[in-house]
Amino acid sequence: MKKFVGLVFFCAGVCWGQGDLQAQTSIIQGTVSDAVNNEGLALATVTVQGSAKATATDLDGNYQLEGLEPGLYNVEFKMFGYESFVAFEVSVTNNKPARLDARLSASTTKLTEIEVSAQNRFERNPESPVSVQNIGINEIQRNPGGNQDISKVVQSLPGVAAQPGFRNDLIIRGGAPNENRFYLDGIEIPAINHFATQGSSGGPVGMINVNFLREVNLYTGAFPVERGNALSSVMELQLKDARTDRWGGIGQVGASEVGITVDGPLGDKTGLMLSARRSYLQFLFSLLELPFLPTYNDFQVKLKHTFNRKHQITFLGLGAVDNFDLNLNANETEAQRYTLNALPVNEQWNYSVGAKYTYFAEKSYTNVVLSQFMLNNTAFKYVDNDESKTQLLDYDSREIENKLRVENFYRHNGWRWTNGFGFEELKYATDELDLRVPEGQPARSYTTNLRMFRYSLFSQATKTVWREHLTLSAGFRMDALSFNVSTRNPLEQLSPRLSASYALNSNWSLNANWGIYYQLPPYTLLGFRDQSGDLVNRDATYIRSTHTVVGVTNYLPFNAKWSLEAFYKDYGNYPFLLTDSISLANLGGDFGVIGNAPSRSVSEGRSYGLELTYQQKYYKGFFGILALTLVRSEFEDKKGVLVPTAWDNRIIGTLTAGKRFGKNWELGVQYQFLGGAPFTPFDLDESALIVNWDNIGFGIPDYDALNTQRFDNFNRINARIDKKWFFPKWSLDVYFDVQNLLGQAVQGPPLVDVQRDAMGAPIVDPNDPNRYLIKELENSSGSTLPSIGLIIEI
């Protein structure tokens, strides 16, 4: 590590002496087109915000801004009869032209001159006037403590709870981690994390290479009608296109991984981007004598071919290979032995591939999307981690999704229509043997193989009325699944939604949304069988959540906005797990598999709260976002009484701010406050039973005391310093990132372990021969984590 740090600063010193090469000038170029028909817009004005640099597009809509110094710029696009648009933080370097295309939407307001109002500086969606946040690529890359992991970066947004541990589950407005959906360039990506929890969506490390990203839109309500099967959020990740001038690449060494990204042209109309990353955590963990050794690899590809202005097609691929081994040599401390006794060996791989064909007509455009997702998840565990002894766990599971979606976006005479349908083939197969169950419960031993079909229809209409002040939107969605009588009836999953936005003036608006949303239970639940081979949860239904959101937004002239929103989510038909007497809404924040148990779709709950947000886009070197969320999250326990869920943090606060200084220095600081979340204590009597401990190897939760205890509040400060150098053929970014600057330990529930003799054998309770003597172990970890990284772009 010392050698690596020395090499970094040696390179930095060499580059420091080459600072005069930064005087090379750079270019921004691209096309300005109509957002509906993709026709180029002639004589559109393109201006660098805050400077005299400006140009106009040619007859085909092409433009080029020259003579720019390397750095960050906000670029404004204006065209008579169209809504103005501002692209924030366009990164300009010497080694390649910055490609910036803009698609302008026709204005619904009668304009006598071209204006760039404070409101128009932010991209808005009339169908979703509330609960939408946008972050650009530079905000993602430089996020302090985010480690360029999109799931960690969005934890700085309103309503999103930052996880104090090493997982990056998305807990949004009090909802469980399995309630979120993700799309890359409009293609659904069910898994975005390494070592994903099957039946949920979280994990410790993100799979998506941020070097592919252009921007991210996070919907925490008012979901687009074409995006289904979500209860808490929809994340739209927009990818950039490959460079068109020549081949280039980015090499990166970070705190836990090394990666490379290459992109370039394959002819005049085709661009290709490729990336591969591999972790070296297994080496670091081995040196630190940690009892587990994770290794992850991921691969990403995007190919886009433009036939002409009316026809284009995009191919995407994202995959991961993850291995989780045990370090059996790390067994000297109680904590090490406990971990080795509890954790299985796990191997997991997944991939998503898809194609999106887009056709632009005169007044509409149509997307035809085909995709496939596959997950393979295996795990095993032996007594004493000795493969010659009894096997406690043998798990082998596969999920396959084949999907078709057709969506049309029509615009005419101020009307906006969205219509479409979807069809999916879903496959789920699992072989499971799990003897790690408490006394009195049957072992899980079954084989299942499901093949189901799902279809959807959706439509939404939007219109601005009342002298262009009031925008109204109404739509519906219907989903059906060939699983049982209830899921086959699309009227049982009728999902209406209404939105309204009233512009008090050009800078103030009142906004509201109401909608009903449905989501399938996880395949692990639908496919669960008993030992006789019967489907246990054959009466499972879609989960329902009804959202109501109202808010006010004020747009400020210095690239900023603030908003205040109140939300209420009413849940129904959530699976209630019968064995443990707990709602599935409490699970998903740990490793392994959830949902593979008997259940009934009867659980009800709610979450509600208030969000205050201030977002400062790049302005005179400053940038930042302040998000304060007050939230309550409650679900029924086995007595039908509403009790706090595992996600009931109550207060979530994040302040992320930064400044860009001269000579390409940049400083970012983030403060996070997370109210203490509830947790369920262990049942010490049940855990101490010899038959239970020998089978399970860790504590049994006491669900009679569901979420009756809370962790302490958590505070964290992250900081990051970047220094960039720009050269004629390449650029270098050296960054120093510090996570948890305060060094506050992350608190976990106390662990339960058996007392052992000098030989390491469990000690039987002398007063009860059926039990071991047990004890509680402190479960807290965390320290200041500094890291240094290099990003080289050619």
PDB file of N, CA and C in Angstrom, residues 650-695:
ATOM      1  N   ARG A 650     -36.978   7.294  10.897  1.00  0.00           N
ATOM      2  CA  ARG A 650     -37.614   8.496  11.428  1.00  0.00           C
ATOM      3  C   ARG A 650     -36.962   9.795  10.955  1.00  0.00           C
ATOM      4  N   ILE A 651     -35.672   9.947  11.076  1.00  0.00           N
ATOM      5  CA  ILE A 651     -34.992  11.158  10.593  1.00  0.00           C
ATOM      6  C   ILE A 651     -33.823  10.735   9.712  1.00  0.00           C
ATOM      7  N   ILE A 652     -33.796  11.276   8.488  1.00  0.00           N
ATOM      8  CA  ILE A 652     -32.692  11.033   7.558  1.00  0.00           C
ATOM      9  C   ILE A 652     -32.227  12.390   7.040  1.00  0.00           C
ATOM     10  N   GLY A 653     -30.975  12.709   7.236  1.00  0.00           N
ATOM     11  CA  GLY A 653     -30.458  13.991   6.769  1.00  0.00           C
ATOM     12  C   GLY A 653     -29.133  13.822   6.055  1.00  0.00           C
ATOM     13  N   THR A 654     -29.003  14.473   4.896  1.00  0.00           N
ATOM     14  CA  THR A 654     -27.757  14.412   4.134  1.00  0.00           C
ATOM     15  C   THR A 654     -27.454  15.785   3.557  1.00  0.00           C
ATOM     16  N   LEU A 655     -26.232  16.241   3.733  1.00  0.00           N
ATOM     17  CA  LEU A 655     -25.747  17.465   3.100  1.00  0.00           C
ATOM     18  C   LEU A 655     -24.489  17.125   2.319  1.00  0.00           C
ATOM     19  N   THR A 656     -24.548  17.304   1.012  1.00  0.00           N
ATOM     20  CA  THR A 656     -23.398  17.073   0.134  1.00  0.00           C
ATOM     21  C   THR A 656     -23.080  18.386  -0.563  1.00  0.00           C
ATOM     22  N   ALA A 657     -21.863  18.869  -0.430  1.00  0.00           N
ATOM     23  CA  ALA A 657     -21.503  20.161  -1.004  1.00  0.00           C
ATOM     24  C   ALA A 657     -20.048  20.125  -1.464  1.00  0.00           C
ATOM     25  N   GLY A 658     -19.754  20.970  -2.437  1.00  0.00           N
ATOM     26  CA  GLY A 658     -18.392  21.001  -2.941  1.00  0.00           C
ATOM     27  C   GLY A 658     -18.076  22.282  -3.654  1.00  0.00           C
ATOM     28  N   LYS A 659     -16.795  22.428  -3.952  1.00  0.00           N
ATOM     29  CA  LYS A 659     -16.299  23.625  -4.639  1.00  0.00           C
ATOM     30  C   LYS A 659     -15.182  23.221  -5.579  1.00  0.00           C
ATOM     31  N   ARG A 660     -15.255  23.780  -6.773  1.00  0.00           N
ATOM     32  CA  ARG A 660     -14.185  23.582  -7.747  1.00  0.00           C
ATOM     33  C   ARG A 660     -13.274  24.802  -7.706  1.00  0.00           C
ATOM     34  N   PHE A 661     -11.989  24.574  -7.468  1.00  0.00           N
ATOM     35  CA  PHE A 661     -11.023  25.650  -7.328  1.00  0.00           C
ATOM     36  C   PHE A 661     -10.181  25.776  -8.602  1.00  0.00           C
ATOM     37  N   GLY A 662      -9.299  26.740  -8.586  1.00  0.00           N
ATOM     38  CA  GLY A 662      -8.398  26.927  -9.711  1.00  0.00           C
ATOM     39  C   GLY A 662      -7.421  25.778  -9.861  1.00  0.00           C
ATOM     40  N   LYS A 663      -6.829  25.697 -11.039  1.00  0.00           N
ATOM     41  CA  LYS A 663      -5.870  24.644 -11.375  1.00  0.00           C
ATOM     42  C   LYS A 663      -6.469  23.247 -11.211  1.00  0.00           C
ATOM     43  N   ASN A 664      -7.805  23.148 -11.397  1.00  0.00           N
ATOM     44  CA  ASN A 664      -8.523  21.867 -11.449  1.00  0.00           C
ATOM     45  C   ASN A 664      -8.433  21.075 -10.147  1.00  0.00           C
ATOM     46  N   TRP A 665      -8.472  21.794  -9.034  1.00  0.00           N
ATOM     47  CA  TRP A 665      -8.655  21.162  -7.731  1.00  0.00           C
ATOM     48  C   TRP A 665     -10.143  21.157  -7.398  1.00  0.00           C
ATOM     49  N   GLU A 666     -10.586  20.126  -6.713  1.00  0.00           N
ATOM     50  CA  GLU A 666     -11.989  20.024  -6.355  1.00  0.00           C
ATOM     51  C   GLU A 666     -12.116  19.376  -4.976  1.00  0.00           C
ATOM     52  N   LEU A 667     -12.985  19.949  -4.144  1.00  0.00           N
ATOM     53  CA  LEU A 667     -13.212  19.441  -2.801  1.00  0.00           C
ATOM     54  C   LEU A 667     -14.688  19.147  -2.616  1.00  0.00           C
ATOM     55  N   GLY A 668     -15.002  17.983  -2.077  1.00  0.00           N
ATOM     56  CA  GLY A 668     -16.379  17.621  -1.760  1.00  0.00           C
ATOM     57  C   GLY A 668     -16.473  17.073  -0.347  1.00  0.00           C
ATOM     58  N   VAL A 669     -17.525  17.458   0.363  1.00  0.00           N
ATOM     59  CA  VAL A 669     -17.745  17.006   1.733  1.00  0.00           C
ATOM     60  C   VAL A 669     -19.204  16.570   1.862  1.00  0.00           C
ATOM     61  N   GLN A 670     -19.428  15.504   2.594  1.00  0.00           N
ATOM     62  CA  GLN A 670     -20.782  15.000   2.804  1.00  0.00           C
ATOM     63  C   GLN A 670     -20.989  14.664   4.283  1.00  0.00           C
ATOM     64  N   TYR A 671     -22.100  15.161   4.813  1.00  0.00           N
ATOM     65  CA  TYR A 671     -22.506  14.803   6.175  1.00  0.00           C
ATOM     66  C   TYR A 671     -23.809  14.014   6.095  1.00  0.00           C
ATOM     67  N   GLN A 672     -23.862  12.881   6.794  1.00  0.00           N
ATOM     68  CA  GLN A 672     -25.042  12.031   6.803  1.00  0.00           C
ATOM     69  C   GLN A 672     -25.483  11.792   8.241  1.00  0.00           C
ATOM     70  N   PHE A 673     -26.777  11.942   8.468  1.00  0.00           N
ATOM     71  CA  PHE A 673     -27.377  11.593   9.756  1.00  0.00           C
ATOM     72  C   PHE A 673     -28.472  10.573   9.504  1.00  0.00           C
ATOM     73  N   LEU A 674     -28.443   9.494  10.263  1.00  0.00           N
ATOM     74  CA  LEU A 674     -29.428   8.426  10.112  1.00  0.00           C
ATOM     75  C   LEU A 674     -29.989   8.089  11.485  1.00  0.00           C
ATOM     76  N   GLY A 675     -31.289   8.293  11.640  1.00  0.00           N
ATOM     77  CA  GLY A 675     -31.913   7.910  12.889  1.00  0.00           C
ATOM     78  C   GLY A 675     -31.798   6.418  13.129  1.00  0.00           C
ATOM     79  N   GLY A 676     -31.695   6.024  14.379  1.00  0.00           N
ATOM     80  CA  GLY A 676     -31.521   4.615  14.704  1.00  0.00           C
ATOM     81  C   GLY A 676     -32.690   3.759  14.240  1.00  0.00           C
ATOM     82  N   ALA A 677     -32.392   2.708  13.496  1.00  0.00           N
ATOM     83  CA  ALA A 677     -33.432   1.811  12.981  1.00  0.00           C
ATOM     84  C   ALA A 677     -33.781   0.752  14.024  1.00  0.00           C
ATOM     85  N   PRO A 678     -35.016   0.260  14.005  1.00  0.00           N
ATOM     86  CA  PRO A 678     -35.393  -0.822  14.933  1.00  0.00           C
ATOM     87  C   PRO A 678     -34.728  -2.141  14.550  1.00  0.00           C
ATOM     88  N   PHE A 679     -34.597  -3.019  15.520  1.00  0.00           N
ATOM     89  CA  PHE A 679     -34.151  -4.381  15.233  1.00  0.00           C
ATOM     90  C   PHE A 679     -34.796  -5.341  16.226  1.00  0.00           C
ATOM     91  N   THR A 680     -34.790  -6.609  15.851  1.00  0.00           N
ATOM     92  CA  THR A 680     -35.399  -7.657  16.662  1.00  0.00           C
ATOM     93  C   THR A 680     -34.312  -8.394  17.436  1.00  0.00           C
ATOM     94  N   PRO A 681     -34.427  -8.512  18.758  1.00  0.00           N
ATOM     95  CA  PRO A 681     -33.402  -9.228  19.527  1.00  0.00           C
ATOM     96  C   PRO A 681     -33.489 -10.737  19.296  1.00  0.00           C
ATOM     97  N   PHE A 682     -32.444 -11.431  19.715  1.00  0.00           N
ATOM     98  CA  PHE A 682     -32.430 -12.886  19.602  1.00  0.00           C
ATOM     99  C   PHE A 682     -33.168 -13.520  20.789  1.00  0.00           C
ATOM    100  N   ASP A 683     -33.747 -14.684  20.508  1.00  0.00           N
ATOM    101  CA  ASP A 683     -34.383 -15.496  21.540  1.00  0.00           C
ATOM    102  C   ASP A 683     -33.293 -16.364  22.174  1.00  0.00           C
ATOM    103  N   LEU A 684     -32.837 -15.978  23.355  1.00  0.00           N
ATOM    104  CA  LEU A 684     -31.695 -16.656  23.961  1.00  0.00           C
ATOM    105  C   LEU A 684     -32.020 -18.094  24.350  1.00  0.00           C
ATOM    106  N   ASP A 685     -33.250 -18.338  24.824  1.00  0.00           N
ATOM    107  CA  ASP A 685     -33.620 -19.702  25.216  1.00  0.00           C
ATOM    108  C   ASP A 685     -33.640 -20.639  24.013  1.00  0.00           C
ATOM    109  N   GLU A 686     -34.261 -20.216  22.929  1.00  0.00           N
ATOM    110  CA  GLU A 686     -34.328 -21.059  21.736  1.00  0.00           C
ATOM    111  C   GLU A 686     -32.957 -21.219  21.098  1.00  0.00           C
ATOM    112  N   SER A 687     -32.173 -20.168  21.115  1.00  0.00           N
ATOM    113  CA  SER A 687     -30.841 -20.241  20.513  1.00  0.00           C
ATOM    114  C   SER A 687     -29.933 -21.196  21.272  1.00  0.00           C
ATOM    115  N   ALA A 688     -30.153 -21.318  22.580  1.00  0.00           N
ATOM    116  CA  ALA A 688     -29.272 -22.152  23.402  1.00  0.00           C
ATOM    117  C   ALA A 688     -29.556 -23.640  23.254  1.00  0.00           C
ATOM    118  N   LEU A 689     -30.709 -24.020  22.725  1.00  0.00           N
ATOM    119  CA  LEU A 689     -31.012 -25.438  22.560  1.00  0.00           C
ATOM    120  C   LEU A 689     -29.949 -26.107  21.691  1.00  0.00           C
ATOM    121  N   ILE A 690     -29.449 -27.230  22.159  1.00  0.00           N
ATOM    122  CA  ILE A 690     -28.361 -27.919  21.450  1.00  0.00           C
ATOM    123  C   ILE A 690     -28.782 -28.286  20.032  1.00  0.00           C
ATOM    124  N   VAL A 691     -30.013 -28.792  19.887  1.00  0.00           N
ATOM    125  CA  VAL A 691     -30.462 -29.201  18.565  1.00  0.00           C
ATOM    126  C   VAL A 691     -30.544 -27.996  17.621  1.00  0.00           C
ATOM    127  N   ASN A 692     -30.911 -26.831  18.156  1.00  0.00           N
ATOM    128  CA  ASN A 692     -30.981 -25.634  17.320  1.00  0.00           C
ATOM    129  C   ASN A 692     -29.593 -25.132  16.961  1.00  0.00           C
ATOM    130  N   TRP A 693     -28.723 -25.030  17.956  1.00  0.00           N
ATOM    131  CA  TRP A 693     -27.395 -24.474  17.666  1.00  0.00           C
ATOM    132  C   TRP A 693     -26.602 -25.375  16.723  1.00  0.00           C
ATOM    133  N   ASP A 694     -26.688 -26.675  16.924  1.00  0.00           N
ATOM    134  CA  ASP A 694     -25.920 -27.578  16.055  1.00  0.00           C
ATOM    135  C   ASP A 694     -26.407 -27.505  14.612  1.00  0.00           C
ATOM    136  N   ASN A 695     -27.700 -27.243  14.414  1.00  0.00           N
ATOM    137  CA  ASN A 695     -28.240 -27.154  13.058  1.00  0.00           C
ATOM    138  C   ASN A 695     -28.036 -25.782  12.426  1.00  0.00           C
TER     139      ASN A 695
END
